[in-house]
C-alpha positions as YAML, in Angstrom:
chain: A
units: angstrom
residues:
- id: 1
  name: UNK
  ca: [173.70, 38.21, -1.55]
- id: 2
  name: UNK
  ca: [175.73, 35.62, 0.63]
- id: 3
  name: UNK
  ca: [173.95, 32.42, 0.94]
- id: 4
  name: UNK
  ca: [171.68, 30.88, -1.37]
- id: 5
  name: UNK
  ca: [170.21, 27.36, -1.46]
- id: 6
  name: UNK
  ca: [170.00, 25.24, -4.78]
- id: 7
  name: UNK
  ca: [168.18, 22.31, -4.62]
- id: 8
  name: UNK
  ca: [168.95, 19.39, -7.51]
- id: 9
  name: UNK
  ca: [172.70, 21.07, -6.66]
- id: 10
  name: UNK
  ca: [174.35, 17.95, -7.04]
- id: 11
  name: UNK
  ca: [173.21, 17.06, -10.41]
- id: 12
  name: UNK
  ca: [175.05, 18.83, -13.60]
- id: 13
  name: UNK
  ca: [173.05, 22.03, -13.89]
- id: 14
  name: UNK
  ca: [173.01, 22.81, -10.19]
- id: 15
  name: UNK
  ca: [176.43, 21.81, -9.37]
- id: 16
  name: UNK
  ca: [177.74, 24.05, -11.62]
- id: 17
  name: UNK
  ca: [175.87, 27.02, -10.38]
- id: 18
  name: UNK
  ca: [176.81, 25.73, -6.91]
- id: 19
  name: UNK
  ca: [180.30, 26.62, -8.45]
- id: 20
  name: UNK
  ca: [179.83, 29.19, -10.20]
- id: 21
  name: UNK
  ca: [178.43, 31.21, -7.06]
- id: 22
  name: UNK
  ca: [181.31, 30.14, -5.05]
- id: 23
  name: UNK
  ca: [183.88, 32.37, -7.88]
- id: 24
  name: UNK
  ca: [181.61, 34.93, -6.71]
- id: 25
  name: UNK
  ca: [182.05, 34.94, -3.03]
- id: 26
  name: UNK
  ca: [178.15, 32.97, -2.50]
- id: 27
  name: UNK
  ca: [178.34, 30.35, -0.25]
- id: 28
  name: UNK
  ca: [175.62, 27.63, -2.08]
- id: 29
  name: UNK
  ca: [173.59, 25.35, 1.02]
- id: 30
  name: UNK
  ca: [172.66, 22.21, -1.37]
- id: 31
  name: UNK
  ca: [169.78, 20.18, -0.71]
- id: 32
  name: UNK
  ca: [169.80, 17.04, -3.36]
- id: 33
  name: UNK
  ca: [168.24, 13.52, -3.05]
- id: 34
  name: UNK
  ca: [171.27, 12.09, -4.77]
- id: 35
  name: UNK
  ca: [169.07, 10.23, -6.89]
- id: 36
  name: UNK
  ca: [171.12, 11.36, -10.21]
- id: 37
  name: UNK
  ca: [173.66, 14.11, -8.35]
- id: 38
  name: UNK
  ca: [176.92, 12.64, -6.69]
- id: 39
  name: UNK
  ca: [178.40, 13.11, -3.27]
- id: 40
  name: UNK
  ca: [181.98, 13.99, -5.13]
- id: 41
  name: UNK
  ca: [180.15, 17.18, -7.13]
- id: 42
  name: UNK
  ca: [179.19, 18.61, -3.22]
- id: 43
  name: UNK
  ca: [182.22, 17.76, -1.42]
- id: 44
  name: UNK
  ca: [183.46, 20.73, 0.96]
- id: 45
  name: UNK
  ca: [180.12, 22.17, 0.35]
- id: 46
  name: UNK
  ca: [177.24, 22.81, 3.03]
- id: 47
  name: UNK
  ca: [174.86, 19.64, 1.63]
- id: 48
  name: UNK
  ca: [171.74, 18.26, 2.60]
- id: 49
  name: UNK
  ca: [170.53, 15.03, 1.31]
- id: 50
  name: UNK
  ca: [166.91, 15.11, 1.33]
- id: 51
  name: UNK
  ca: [163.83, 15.27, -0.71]
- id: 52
  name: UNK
  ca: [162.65, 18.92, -1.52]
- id: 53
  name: UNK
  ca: [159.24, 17.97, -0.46]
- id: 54
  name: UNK
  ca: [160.53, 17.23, 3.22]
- id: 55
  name: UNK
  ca: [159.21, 20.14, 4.99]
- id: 56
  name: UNK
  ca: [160.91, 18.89, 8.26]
- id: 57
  name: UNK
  ca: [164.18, 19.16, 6.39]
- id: 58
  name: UNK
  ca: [163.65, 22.59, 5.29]
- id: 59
  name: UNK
  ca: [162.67, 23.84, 8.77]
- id: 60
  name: UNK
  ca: [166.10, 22.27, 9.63]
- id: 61
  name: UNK
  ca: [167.87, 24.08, 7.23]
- id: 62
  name: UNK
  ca: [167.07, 27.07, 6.80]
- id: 63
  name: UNK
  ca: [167.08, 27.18, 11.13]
- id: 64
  name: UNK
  ca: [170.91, 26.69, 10.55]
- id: 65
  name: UNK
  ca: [170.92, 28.64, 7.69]
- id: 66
  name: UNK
  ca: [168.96, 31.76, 8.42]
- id: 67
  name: UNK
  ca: [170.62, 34.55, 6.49]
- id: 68
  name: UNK
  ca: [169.52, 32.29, 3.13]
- id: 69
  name: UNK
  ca: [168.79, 35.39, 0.52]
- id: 70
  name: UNK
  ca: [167.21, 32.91, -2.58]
- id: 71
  name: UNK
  ca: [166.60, 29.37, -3.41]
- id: 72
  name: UNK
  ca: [167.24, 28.18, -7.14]
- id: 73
  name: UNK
  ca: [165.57, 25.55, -7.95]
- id: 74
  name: UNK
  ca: [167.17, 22.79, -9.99]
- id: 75
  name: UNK
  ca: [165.75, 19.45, -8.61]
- id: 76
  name: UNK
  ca: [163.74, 18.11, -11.66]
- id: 77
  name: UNK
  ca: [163.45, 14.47, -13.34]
- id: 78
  name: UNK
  ca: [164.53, 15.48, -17.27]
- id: 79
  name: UNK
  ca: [164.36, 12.32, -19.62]
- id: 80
  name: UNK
  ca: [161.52, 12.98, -22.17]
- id: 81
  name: UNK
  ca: [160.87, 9.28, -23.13]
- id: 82
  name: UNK
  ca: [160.76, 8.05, -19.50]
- id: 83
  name: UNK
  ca: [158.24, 10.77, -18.63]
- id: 84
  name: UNK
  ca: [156.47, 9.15, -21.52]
- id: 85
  name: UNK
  ca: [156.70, 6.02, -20.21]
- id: 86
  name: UNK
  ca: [155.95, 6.80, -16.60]
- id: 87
  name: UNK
  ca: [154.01, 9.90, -16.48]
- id: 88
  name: UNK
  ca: [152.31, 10.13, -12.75]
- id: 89
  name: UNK
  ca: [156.48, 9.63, -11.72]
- id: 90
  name: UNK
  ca: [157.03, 12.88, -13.47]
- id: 91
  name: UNK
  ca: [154.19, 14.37, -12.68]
- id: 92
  name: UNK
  ca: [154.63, 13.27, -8.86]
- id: 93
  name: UNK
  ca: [158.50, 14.59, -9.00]
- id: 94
  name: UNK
  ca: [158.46, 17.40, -10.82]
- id: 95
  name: UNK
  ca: [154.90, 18.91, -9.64]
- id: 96
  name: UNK
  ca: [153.53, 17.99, -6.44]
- id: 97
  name: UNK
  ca: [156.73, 18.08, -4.80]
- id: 98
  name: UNK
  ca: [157.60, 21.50, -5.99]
- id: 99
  name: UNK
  ca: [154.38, 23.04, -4.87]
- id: 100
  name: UNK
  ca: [155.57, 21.30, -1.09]
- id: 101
  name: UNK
  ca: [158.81, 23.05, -1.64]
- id: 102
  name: UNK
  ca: [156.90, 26.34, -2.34]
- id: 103
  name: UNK
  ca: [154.73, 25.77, 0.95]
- id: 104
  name: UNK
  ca: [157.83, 25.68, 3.29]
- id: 105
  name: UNK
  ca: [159.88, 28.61, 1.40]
- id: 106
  name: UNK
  ca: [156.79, 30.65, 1.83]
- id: 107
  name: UNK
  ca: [156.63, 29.38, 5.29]
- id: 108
  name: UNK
  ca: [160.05, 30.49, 5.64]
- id: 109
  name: UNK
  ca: [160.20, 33.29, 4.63]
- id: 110
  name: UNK
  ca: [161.81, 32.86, 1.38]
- id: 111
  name: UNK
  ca: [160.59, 35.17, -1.03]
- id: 112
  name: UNK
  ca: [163.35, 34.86, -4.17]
- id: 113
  name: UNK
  ca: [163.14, 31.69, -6.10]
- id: 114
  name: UNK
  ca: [164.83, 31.16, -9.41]
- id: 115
  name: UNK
  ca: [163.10, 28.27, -11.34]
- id: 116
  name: UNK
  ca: [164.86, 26.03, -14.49]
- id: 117
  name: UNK
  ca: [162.61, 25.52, -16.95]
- id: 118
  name: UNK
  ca: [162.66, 24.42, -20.03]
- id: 119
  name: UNK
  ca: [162.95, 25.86, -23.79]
- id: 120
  name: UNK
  ca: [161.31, 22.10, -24.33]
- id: 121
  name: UNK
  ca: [157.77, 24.17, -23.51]
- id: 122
  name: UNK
  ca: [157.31, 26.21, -26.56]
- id: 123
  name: UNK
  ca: [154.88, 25.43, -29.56]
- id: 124
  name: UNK
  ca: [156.78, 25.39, -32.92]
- id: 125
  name: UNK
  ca: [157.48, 28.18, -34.81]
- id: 126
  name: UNK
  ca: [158.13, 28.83, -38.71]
- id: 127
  name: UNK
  ca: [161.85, 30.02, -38.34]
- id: 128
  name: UNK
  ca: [162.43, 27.94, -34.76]
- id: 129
  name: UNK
  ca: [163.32, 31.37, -33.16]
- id: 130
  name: UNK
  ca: [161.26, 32.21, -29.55]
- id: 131
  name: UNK
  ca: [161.23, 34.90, -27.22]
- id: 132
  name: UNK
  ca: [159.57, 35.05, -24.17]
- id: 133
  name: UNK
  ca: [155.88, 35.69, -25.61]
- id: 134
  name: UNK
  ca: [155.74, 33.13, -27.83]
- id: 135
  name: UNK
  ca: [153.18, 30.57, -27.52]
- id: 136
  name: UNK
  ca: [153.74, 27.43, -25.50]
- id: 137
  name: UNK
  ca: [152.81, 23.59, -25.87]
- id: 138
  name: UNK
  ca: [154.56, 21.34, -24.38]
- id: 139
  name: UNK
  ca: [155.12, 17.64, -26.13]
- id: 140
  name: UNK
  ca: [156.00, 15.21, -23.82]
- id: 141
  name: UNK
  ca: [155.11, 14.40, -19.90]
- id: 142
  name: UNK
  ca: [158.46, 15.82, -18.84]
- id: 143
  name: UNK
  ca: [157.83, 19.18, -21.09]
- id: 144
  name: UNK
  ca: [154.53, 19.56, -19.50]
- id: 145
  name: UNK
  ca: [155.96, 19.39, -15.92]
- id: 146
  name: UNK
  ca: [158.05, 22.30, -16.66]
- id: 147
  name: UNK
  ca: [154.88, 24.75, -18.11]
- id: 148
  name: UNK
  ca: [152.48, 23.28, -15.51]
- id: 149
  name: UNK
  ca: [155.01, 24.65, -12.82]
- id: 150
  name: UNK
  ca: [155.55, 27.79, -14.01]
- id: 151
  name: UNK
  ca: [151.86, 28.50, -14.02]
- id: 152
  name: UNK
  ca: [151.85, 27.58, -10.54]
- id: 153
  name: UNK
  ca: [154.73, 30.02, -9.97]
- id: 154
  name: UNK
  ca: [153.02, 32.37, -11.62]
- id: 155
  name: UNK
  ca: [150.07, 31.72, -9.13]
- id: 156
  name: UNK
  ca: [151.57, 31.82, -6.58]
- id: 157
  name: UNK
  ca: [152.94, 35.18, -6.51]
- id: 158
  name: UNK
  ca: [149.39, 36.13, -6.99]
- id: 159
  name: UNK
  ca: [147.75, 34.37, -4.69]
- id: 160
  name: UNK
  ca: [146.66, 35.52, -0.94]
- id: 161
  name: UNK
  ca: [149.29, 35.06, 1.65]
- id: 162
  name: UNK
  ca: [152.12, 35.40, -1.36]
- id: 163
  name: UNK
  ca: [152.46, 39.06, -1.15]
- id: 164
  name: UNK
  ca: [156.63, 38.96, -1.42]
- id: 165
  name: UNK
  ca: [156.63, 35.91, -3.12]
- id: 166
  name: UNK
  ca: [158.86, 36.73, -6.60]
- id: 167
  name: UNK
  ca: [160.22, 33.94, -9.11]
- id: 168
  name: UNK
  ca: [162.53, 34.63, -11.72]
- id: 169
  name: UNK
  ca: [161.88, 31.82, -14.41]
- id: 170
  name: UNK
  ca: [165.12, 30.71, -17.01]
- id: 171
  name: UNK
  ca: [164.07, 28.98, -19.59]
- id: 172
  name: UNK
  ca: [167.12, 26.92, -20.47]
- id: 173
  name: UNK
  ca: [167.62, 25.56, -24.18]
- id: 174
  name: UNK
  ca: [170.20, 23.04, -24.40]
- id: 175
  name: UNK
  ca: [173.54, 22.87, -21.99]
- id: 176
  name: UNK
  ca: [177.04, 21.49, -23.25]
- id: 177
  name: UNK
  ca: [180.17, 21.05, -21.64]
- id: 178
  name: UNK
  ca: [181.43, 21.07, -18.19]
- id: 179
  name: UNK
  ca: [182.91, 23.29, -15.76]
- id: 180
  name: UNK
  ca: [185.66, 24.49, -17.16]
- id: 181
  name: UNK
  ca: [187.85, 23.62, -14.19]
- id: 182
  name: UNK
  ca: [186.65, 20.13, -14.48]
- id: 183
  name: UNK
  ca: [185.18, 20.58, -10.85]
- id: 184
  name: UNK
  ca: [181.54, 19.12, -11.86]
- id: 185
  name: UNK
  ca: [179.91, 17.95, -15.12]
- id: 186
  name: UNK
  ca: [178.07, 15.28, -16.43]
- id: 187
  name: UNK
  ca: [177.49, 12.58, -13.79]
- id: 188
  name: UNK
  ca: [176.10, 10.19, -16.41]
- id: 189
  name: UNK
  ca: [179.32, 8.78, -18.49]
- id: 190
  name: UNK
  ca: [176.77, 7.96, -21.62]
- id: 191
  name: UNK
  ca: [174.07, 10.34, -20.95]
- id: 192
  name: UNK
  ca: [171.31, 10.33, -23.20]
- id: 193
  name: UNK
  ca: [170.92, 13.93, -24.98]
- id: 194
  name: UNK
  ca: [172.82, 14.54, -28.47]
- id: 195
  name: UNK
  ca: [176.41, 15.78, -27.07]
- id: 196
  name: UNK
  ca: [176.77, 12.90, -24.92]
- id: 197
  name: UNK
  ca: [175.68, 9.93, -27.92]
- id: 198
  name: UNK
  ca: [178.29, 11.98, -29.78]
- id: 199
  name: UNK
  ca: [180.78, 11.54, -27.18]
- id: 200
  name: UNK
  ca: [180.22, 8.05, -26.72]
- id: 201
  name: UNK
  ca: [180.33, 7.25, -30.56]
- id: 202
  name: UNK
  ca: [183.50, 9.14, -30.39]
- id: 203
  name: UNK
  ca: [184.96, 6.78, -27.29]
- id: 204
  name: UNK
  ca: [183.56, 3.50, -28.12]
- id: 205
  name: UNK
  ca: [183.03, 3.32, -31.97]
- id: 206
  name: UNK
  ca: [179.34, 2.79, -32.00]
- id: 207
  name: UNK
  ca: [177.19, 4.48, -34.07]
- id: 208
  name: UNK
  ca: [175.52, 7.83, -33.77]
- id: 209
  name: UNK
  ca: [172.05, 7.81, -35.06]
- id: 210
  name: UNK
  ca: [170.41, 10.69, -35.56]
- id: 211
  name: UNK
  ca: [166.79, 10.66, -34.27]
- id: 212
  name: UNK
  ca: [164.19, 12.15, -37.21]
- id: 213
  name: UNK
  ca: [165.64, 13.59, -40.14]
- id: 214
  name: UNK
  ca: [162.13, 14.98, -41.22]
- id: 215
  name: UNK
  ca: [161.31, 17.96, -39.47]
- id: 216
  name: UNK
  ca: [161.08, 21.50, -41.62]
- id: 217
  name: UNK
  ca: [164.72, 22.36, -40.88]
- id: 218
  name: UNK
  ca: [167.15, 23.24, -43.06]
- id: 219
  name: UNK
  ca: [168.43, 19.74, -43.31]
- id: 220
  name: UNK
  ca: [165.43, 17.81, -41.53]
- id: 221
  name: UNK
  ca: [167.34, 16.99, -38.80]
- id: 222
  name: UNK
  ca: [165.80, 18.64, -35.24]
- id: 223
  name: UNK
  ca: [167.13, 22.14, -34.32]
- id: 224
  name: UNK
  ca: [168.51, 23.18, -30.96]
- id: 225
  name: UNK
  ca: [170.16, 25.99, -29.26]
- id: 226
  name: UNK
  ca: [173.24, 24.53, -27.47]
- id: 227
  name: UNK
  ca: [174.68, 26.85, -24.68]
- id: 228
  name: UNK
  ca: [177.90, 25.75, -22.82]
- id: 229
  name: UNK
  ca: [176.82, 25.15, -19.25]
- id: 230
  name: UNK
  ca: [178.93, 27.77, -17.53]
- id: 231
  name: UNK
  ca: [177.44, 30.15, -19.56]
- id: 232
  name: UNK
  ca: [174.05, 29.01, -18.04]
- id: 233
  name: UNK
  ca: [175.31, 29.08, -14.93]
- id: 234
  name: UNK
  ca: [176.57, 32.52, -14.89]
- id: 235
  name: UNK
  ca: [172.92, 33.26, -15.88]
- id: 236
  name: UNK
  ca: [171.61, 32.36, -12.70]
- id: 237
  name: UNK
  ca: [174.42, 34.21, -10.80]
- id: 238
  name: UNK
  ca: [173.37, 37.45, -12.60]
- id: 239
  name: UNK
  ca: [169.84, 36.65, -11.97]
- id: 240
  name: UNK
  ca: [170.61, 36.28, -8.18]
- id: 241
  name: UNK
  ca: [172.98, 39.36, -8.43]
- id: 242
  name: UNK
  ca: [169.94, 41.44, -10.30]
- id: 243
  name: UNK
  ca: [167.00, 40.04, -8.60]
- id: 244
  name: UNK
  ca: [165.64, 42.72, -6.90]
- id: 245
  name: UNK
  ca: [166.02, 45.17, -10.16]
- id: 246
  name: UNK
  ca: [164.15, 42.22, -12.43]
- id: 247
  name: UNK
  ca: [161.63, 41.81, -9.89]
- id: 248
  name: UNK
  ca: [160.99, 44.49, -7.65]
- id: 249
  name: UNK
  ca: [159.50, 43.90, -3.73]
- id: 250
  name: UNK
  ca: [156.56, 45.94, -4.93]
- id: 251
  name: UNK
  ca: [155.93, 45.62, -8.63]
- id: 252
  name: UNK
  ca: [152.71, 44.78, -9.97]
- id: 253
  name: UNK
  ca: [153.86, 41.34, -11.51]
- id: 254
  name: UNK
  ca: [156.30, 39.27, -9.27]
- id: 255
  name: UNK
  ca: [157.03, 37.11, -12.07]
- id: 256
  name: UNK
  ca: [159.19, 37.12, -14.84]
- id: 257
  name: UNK
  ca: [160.36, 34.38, -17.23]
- id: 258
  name: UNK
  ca: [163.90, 35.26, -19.20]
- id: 259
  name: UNK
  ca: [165.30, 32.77, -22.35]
- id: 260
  name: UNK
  ca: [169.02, 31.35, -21.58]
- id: 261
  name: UNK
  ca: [170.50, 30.26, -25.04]
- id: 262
  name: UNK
  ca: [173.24, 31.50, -27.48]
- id: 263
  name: UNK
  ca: [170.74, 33.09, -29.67]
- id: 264
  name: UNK
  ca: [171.73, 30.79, -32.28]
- id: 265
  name: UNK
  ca: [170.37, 27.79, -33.67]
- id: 266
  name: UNK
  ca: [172.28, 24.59, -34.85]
- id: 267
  name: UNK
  ca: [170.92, 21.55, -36.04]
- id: 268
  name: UNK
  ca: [171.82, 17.72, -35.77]
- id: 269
  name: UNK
  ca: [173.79, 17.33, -38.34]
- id: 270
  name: UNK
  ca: [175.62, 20.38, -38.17]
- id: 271
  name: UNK
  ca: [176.22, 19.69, -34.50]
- id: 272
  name: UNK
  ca: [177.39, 16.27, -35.55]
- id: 273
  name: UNK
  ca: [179.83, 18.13, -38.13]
- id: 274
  name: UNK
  ca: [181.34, 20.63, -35.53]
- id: 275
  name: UNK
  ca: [181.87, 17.91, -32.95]
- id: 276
  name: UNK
  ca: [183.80, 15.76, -36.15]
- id: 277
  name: UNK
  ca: [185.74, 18.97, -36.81]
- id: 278
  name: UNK
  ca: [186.53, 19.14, -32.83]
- id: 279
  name: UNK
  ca: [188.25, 15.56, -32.53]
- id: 280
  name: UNK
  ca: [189.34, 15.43, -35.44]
- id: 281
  name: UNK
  ca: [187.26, 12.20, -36.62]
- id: 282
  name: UNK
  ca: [184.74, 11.02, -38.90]
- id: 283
  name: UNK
  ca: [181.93, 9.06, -37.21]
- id: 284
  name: UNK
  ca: [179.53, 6.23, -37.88]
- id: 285
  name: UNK
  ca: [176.42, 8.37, -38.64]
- id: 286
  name: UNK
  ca: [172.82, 6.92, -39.11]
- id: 287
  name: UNK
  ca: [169.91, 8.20, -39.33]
- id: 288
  name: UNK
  ca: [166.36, 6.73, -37.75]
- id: 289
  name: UNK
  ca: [162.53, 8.07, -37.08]
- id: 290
  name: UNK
  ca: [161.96, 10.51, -33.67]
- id: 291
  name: UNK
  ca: [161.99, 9.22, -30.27]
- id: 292
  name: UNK
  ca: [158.46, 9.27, -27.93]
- id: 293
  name: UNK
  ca: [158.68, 13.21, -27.18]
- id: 294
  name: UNK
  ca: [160.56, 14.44, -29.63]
- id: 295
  name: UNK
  ca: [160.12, 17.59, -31.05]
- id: 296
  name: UNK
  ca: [161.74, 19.68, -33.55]
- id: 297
  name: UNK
  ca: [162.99, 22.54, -31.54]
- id: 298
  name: UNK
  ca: [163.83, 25.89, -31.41]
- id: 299
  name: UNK
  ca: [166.76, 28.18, -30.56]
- id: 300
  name: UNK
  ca: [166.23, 31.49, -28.49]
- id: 301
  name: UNK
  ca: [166.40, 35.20, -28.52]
- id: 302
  name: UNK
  ca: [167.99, 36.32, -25.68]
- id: 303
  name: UNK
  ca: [167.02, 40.21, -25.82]
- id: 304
  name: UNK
  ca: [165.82, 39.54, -22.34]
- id: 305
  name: UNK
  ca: [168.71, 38.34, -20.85]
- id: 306
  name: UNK
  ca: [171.08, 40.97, -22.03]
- id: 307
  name: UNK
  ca: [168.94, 43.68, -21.06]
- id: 308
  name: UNK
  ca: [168.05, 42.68, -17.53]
- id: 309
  name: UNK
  ca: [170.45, 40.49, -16.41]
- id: 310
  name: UNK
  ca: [173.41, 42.19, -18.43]
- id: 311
  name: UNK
  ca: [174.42, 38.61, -19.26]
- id: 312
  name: UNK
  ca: [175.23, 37.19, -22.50]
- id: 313
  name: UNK
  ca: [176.84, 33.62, -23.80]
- id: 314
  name: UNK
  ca: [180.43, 33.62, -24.14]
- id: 315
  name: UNK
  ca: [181.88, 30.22, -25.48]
- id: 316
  name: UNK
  ca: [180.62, 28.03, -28.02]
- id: 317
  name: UNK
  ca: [180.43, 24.44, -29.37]
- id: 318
  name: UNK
  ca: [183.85, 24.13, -29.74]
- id: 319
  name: UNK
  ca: [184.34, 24.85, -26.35]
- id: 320
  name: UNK
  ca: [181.51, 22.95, -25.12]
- id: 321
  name: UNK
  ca: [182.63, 19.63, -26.87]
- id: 322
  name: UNK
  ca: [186.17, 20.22, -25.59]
- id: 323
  name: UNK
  ca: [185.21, 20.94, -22.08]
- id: 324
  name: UNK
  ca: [182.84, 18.08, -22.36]
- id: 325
  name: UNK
  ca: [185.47, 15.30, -23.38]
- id: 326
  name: UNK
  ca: [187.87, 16.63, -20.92]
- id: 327
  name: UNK
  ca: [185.65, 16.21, -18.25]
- id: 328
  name: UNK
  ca: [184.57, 12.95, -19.61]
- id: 329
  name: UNK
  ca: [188.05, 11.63, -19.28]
- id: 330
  name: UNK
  ca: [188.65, 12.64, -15.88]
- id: 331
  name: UNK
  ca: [185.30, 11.60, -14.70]
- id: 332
  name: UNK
  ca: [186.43, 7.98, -16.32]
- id: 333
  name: UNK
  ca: [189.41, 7.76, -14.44]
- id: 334
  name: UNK
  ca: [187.55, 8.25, -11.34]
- id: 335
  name: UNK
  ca: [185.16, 6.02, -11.53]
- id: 336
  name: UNK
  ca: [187.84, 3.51, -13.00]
- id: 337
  name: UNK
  ca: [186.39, 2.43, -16.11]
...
């Protein structure tokens, strides 16, 4: 494979994929709306700034781009309690522009697609542990987007006229860190997910509040699987790499969905302990009821992974709070603040 585009391939995730291929001698053709991504994460990249639902714009590049192998798709709106808030946005972004997407790959002639979703889908469980068969139910408007679509990607490799359509679905539990060569991370200085209030309790000396300390964990705080981001990333380059052996041209079932996590599950707390341990700090921990959306979580078994994609996690929250706060600092000093 030599060319693949990633949409959203500005933004954290897809940026460092975007890298991540380029180690392996794939040249990434991102297409981003720059909404959330940044300019600086795609310079000396091939990069289109569009909307994924621009059909024009696809025509356009993939006519300049014709030996395009794949498309991973990355472009998503992800905060849970502004999908609560504004729902048909979500829904709108995350939905019905992915099913225009769909229309001008299969137009195209485009018949890999690797889709992020989200661990955020599944229903509870007693022990928190999933695999790919167990049940869904998505919480929150955002959650929802994410197992609505891959219903329709499901779907669509069924349906008439989507004979060589395939999708390769990664379900993605909870990404830390940066690229560890500090080329791309987090464009959002104070983002809004657990690792990044940590990090800005750490920089600024406010306090880190820990959202529901009631759910049936070990400690009531929520549980998640937290896998360093290059990690992730590499899962998508082995998914690329392996496509064709996951998903055959002519199996019965184009579709396959595949858990990306460490296989481990940490809560709240204990993440809040580890990051302590990593700077070297104690912090101003406090504890208040669940956000809109929250959930208690889950952490992953990634049988699947290993045995298809021959991939498995190799660094872990130490590293992912280290690459994290380097990239944090350097990202500061760019944006001089």
């Amino acid at each position: 494979m030599k060319k693949v585009l990633i949409t959203g391939g500005a933004g954290f995730i897809g940026s460092t994929v975007a890298s991540a291929l380029l180690d392996r001698g794939i040249t990434p053709v991102v297409l981003d709306d720059l909404s959330k991504g940044r300019a600086e994460f795609v310079e000396d990249q091939i990069f289109y700034r569009g909307d994924v639902a621009d059909a024009a714009l696809l025509d356009r590049i993939f006519a300049e781009h014709p030996d395009i192998e794949a498309a991973v798709h990355c472009a998503a709106k992800i905060v849970v309690p502004e999908s609560v808030a504004k729902p048909l946005y979500y829904y709108r972004e995350n939905v019905a522009k992915t099913i225009d997407l769909l229309d001008s790959l299969q137009r195209l002639g485009c018949t890999r697609v690797v889709f992020s979703s989200s661990a955020s889908i599944y229903a509870p469980t007693p022990d928190a542990r999933v695999d790919e068969s167990s049940p869904v139910d998505a919480n929150s408007p955002y959650a929802r987007t994410k197992q609505m679509m891959e219903q329709v990607l499901q779907d669509w490799t069924r349906g008439e006229g989507a004979e060589r359509q395939r999708v390769i679905t990664l379900r993605y539990f909870n990404p830390i860190g940066a690229d560890p060569r500090l080329r791309t991370g987090l464009q959002d200085l104070n983002p809004s997910h657990a690792l990044g209030k940590l990090i800005e309790a750490h920089s600024t000396g406010a306090p880190f509040t820990v959202t529901g300390v009631d759910w049936a964990t070990r400690d009531g705080s929520g549980i998640r699987d937290y896998v360093h981001v290059q990690d992730l990333a590499e899962a998508h380059v082995a998914a690329l790499l392996r496509f064709d052996e996951v998903v055959a041209p002519d199996a019965a079932d184009r579709y396959r969905v595949i858990n990306v996590g460490t296989g481990d599950g940490t809560t709240v707390r204990e993440l809040v302990t580890a990051f302590e341990q990593a700077v070297g700090a104690e912090l101003d921990v406090r504890e208040a009821g669940p956000r809109p959306g929250d959930v208690i979580g889950c952490y992953a078994a990634v049988d699947t992974a290993r045995e298809l994609l021959g991939w498995q996690p190799r660094r872990g929250i130490a590293e992912g709070v280290a690459d994290a706060l380097a990239w944090r600092a350097k990202w500061a000093a760019r944006l001089g603040v």
